[in-house]
mmCIF file of C-alpha atoms in Angstrom:
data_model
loop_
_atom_site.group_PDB
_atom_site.id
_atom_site.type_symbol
_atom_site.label_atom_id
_atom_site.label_comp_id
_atom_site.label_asym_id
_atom_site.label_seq_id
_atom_site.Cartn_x
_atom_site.Cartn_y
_atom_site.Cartn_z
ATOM 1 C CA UNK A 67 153.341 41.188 -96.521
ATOM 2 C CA UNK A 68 155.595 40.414 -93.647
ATOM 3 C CA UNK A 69 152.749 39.476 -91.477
ATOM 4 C CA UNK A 70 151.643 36.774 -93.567
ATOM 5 C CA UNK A 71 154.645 35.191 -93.876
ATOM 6 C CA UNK A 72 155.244 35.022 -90.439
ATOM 7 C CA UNK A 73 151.089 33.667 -90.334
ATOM 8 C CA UNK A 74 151.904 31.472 -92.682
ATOM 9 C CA UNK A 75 155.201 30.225 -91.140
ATOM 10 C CA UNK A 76 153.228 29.998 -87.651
ATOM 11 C CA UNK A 77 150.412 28.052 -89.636
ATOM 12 C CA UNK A 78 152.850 25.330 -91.070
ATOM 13 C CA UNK A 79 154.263 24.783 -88.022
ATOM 14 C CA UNK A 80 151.320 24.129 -86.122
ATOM 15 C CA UNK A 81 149.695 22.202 -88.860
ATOM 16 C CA UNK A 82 153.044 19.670 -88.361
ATOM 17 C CA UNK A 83 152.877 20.032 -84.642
ATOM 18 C CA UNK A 84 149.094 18.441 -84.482
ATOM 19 C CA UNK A 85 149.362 15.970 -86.349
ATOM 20 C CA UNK A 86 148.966 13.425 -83.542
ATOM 21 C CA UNK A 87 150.396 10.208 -85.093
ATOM 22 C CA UNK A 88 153.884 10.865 -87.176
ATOM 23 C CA UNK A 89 155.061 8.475 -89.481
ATOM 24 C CA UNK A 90 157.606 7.088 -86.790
ATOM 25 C CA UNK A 91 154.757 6.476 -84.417
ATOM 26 C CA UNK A 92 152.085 4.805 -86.420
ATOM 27 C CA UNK A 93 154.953 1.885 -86.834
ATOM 28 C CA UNK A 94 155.070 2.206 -82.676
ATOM 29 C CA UNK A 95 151.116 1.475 -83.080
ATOM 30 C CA UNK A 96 151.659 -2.057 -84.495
ATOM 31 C CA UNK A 97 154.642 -2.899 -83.374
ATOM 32 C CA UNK A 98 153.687 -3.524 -79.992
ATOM 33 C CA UNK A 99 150.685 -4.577 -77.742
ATOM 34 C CA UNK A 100 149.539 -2.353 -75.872
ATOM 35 C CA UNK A 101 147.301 -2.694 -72.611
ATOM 36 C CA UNK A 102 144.375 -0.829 -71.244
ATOM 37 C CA UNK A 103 145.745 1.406 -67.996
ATOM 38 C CA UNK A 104 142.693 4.411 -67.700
ATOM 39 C CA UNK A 105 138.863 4.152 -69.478
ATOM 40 C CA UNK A 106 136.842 7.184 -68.818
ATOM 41 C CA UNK A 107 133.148 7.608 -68.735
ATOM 42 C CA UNK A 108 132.892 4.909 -65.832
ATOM 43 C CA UNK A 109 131.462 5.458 -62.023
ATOM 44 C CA UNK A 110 133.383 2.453 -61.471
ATOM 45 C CA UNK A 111 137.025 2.543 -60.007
ATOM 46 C CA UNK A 112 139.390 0.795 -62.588
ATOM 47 C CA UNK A 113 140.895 -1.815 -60.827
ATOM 48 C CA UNK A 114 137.128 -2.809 -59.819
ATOM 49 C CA UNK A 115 136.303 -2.907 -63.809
ATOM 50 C CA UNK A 116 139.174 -5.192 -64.366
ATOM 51 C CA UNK A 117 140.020 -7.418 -61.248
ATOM 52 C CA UNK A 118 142.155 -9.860 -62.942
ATOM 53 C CA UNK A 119 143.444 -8.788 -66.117
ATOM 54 C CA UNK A 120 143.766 -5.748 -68.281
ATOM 55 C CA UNK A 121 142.473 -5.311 -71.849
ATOM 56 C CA UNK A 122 144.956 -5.548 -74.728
ATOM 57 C CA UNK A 123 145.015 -4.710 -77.812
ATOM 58 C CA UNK A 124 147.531 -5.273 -80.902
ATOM 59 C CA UNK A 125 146.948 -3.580 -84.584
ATOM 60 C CA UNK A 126 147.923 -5.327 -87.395
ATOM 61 C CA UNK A 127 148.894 -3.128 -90.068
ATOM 62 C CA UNK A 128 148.218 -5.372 -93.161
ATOM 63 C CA UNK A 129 145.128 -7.174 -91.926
ATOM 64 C CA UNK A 130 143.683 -3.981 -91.120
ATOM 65 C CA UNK A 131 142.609 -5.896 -87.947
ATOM 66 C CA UNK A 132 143.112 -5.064 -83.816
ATOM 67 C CA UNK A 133 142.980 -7.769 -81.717
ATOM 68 C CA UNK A 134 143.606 -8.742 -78.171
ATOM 69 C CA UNK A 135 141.460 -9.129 -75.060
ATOM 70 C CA UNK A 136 138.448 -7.351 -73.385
ATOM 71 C CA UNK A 137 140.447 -8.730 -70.274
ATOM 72 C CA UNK A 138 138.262 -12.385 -69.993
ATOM 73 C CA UNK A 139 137.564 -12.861 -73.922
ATOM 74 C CA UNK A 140 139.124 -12.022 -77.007
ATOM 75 C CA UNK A 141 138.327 -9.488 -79.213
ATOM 76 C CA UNK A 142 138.742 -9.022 -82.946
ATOM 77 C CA UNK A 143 137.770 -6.105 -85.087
ATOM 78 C CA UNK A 144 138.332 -4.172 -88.012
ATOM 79 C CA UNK A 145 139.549 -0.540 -88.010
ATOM 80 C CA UNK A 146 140.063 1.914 -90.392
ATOM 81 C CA UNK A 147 142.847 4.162 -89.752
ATOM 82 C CA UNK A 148 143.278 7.528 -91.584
ATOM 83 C CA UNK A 149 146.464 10.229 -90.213
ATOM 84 C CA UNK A 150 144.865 10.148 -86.463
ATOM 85 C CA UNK A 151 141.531 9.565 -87.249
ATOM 86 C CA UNK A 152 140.638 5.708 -86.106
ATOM 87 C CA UNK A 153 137.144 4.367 -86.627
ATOM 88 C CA UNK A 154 136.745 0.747 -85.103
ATOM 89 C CA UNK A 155 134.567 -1.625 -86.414
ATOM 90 C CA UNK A 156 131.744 -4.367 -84.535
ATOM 91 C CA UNK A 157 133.750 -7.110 -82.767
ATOM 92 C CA UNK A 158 133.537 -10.418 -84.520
ATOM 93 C CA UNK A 159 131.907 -13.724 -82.958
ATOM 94 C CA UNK A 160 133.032 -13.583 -79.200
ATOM 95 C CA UNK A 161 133.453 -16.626 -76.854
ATOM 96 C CA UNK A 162 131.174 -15.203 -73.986
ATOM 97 C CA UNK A 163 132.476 -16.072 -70.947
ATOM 98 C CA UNK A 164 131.673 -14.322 -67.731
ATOM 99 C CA UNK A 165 133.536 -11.079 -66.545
ATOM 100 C CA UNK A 166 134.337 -10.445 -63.155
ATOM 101 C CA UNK A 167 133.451 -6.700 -62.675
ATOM 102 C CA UNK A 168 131.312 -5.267 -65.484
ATOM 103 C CA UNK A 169 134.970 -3.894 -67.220
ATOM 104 C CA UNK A 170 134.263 -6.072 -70.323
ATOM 105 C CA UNK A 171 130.709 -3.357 -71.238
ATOM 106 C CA UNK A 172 132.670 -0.902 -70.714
ATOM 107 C CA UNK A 173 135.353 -1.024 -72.982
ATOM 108 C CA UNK A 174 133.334 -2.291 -75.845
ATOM 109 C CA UNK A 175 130.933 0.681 -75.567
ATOM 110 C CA UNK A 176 134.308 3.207 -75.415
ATOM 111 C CA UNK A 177 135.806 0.535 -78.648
ATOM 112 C CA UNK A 178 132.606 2.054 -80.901
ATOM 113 C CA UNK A 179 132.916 5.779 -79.467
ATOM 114 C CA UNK A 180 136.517 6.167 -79.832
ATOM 115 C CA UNK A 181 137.740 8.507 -83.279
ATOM 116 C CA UNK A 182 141.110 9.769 -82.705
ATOM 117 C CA UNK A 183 144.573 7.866 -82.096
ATOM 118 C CA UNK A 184 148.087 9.067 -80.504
ATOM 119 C CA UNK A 185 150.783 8.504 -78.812
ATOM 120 C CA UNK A 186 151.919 10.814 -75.720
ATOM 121 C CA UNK A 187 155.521 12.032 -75.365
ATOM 122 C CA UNK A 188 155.044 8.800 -72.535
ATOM 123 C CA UNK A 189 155.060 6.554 -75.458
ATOM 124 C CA UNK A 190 151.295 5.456 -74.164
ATOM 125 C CA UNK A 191 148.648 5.045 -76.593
ATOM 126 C CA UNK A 192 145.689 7.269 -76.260
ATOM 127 C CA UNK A 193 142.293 6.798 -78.101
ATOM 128 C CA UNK A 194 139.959 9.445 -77.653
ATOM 129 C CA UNK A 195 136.436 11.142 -78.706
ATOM 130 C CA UNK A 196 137.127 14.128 -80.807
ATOM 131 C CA UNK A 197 140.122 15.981 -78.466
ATOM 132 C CA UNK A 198 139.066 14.228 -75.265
ATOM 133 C CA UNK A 199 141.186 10.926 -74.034
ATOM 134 C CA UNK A 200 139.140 7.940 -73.588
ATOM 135 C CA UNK A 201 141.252 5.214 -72.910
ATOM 136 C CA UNK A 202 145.177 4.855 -72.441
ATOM 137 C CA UNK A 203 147.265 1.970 -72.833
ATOM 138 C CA UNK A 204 150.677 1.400 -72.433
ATOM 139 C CA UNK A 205 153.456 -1.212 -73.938
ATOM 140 C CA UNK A 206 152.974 -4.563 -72.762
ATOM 141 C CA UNK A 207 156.459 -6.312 -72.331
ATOM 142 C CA UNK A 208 156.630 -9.830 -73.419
ATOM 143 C CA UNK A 209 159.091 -12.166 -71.989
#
């Protein structure tokens, strides 16, 4: 009998410990915009996917609606957020200008793949495929 309490002690805990975006964070999620700062999946260094700018991104809690920038054009989508699962949806109508460095494919391809949502002990925003990190972004800082 003593064993399962201590299992089931050991199981709560952990259970609370996963549980990768706490009530305190998922206001951190739309409180700030956050920019893109690692993709993976890409042969191409990241500073050569994004010459000029970074992607951003900003969640809007009511709208159920992220958007920001694939670094050259602006992106708009809906997501569904449930505990840490995220799914995002298709980007609406685009302005389609040119992208210096191929980034822009990228990071709509990793948008669709993308089911999970955190944020590190860095305060960074991680999305990621099942347990694996896709793409991190941190705070942007708006003067």
């Amino acid at each position: 009998m003593k064993k399962i309490a201590i299992l089931a002690v050991f199981m709560v805990a952990l259970l609370n410990s996963c549980s990768a975006v706490k009530t305190d964070s998922s206001k951190e999620i739309y409180a700030n915009t956050w920019e893109l700062e690692y993709i993976s999946g890409t042969r191409i260094a990241f500073e050569g996917l994004f010459p000029d700018k970074k992607p951003e991104l900003h969640f809007m809690e009511a709208d159920k609606i992220v958007h920001g920038s694939t670094s050259c054009n602006g992106y708009r989508a809906s997501y569904k957020l449930d505990g840490n699962s995220i799914t995002i949806g298709e980007p609406g109508a685009m302005t389609m200008r040119y992208c210096e460095g191929g980034g822009e494919q990228a990071f709509l391809a990793m948008m669709k793949k993308v089911n999970k949502i955190s944020i590190d002990k860095d305060g960074k925003l991680n999305l990621s495929l099942n347990e694996v990190p896709m793409m991190r972004f941190k705070k942007v800082t708006k003067e």
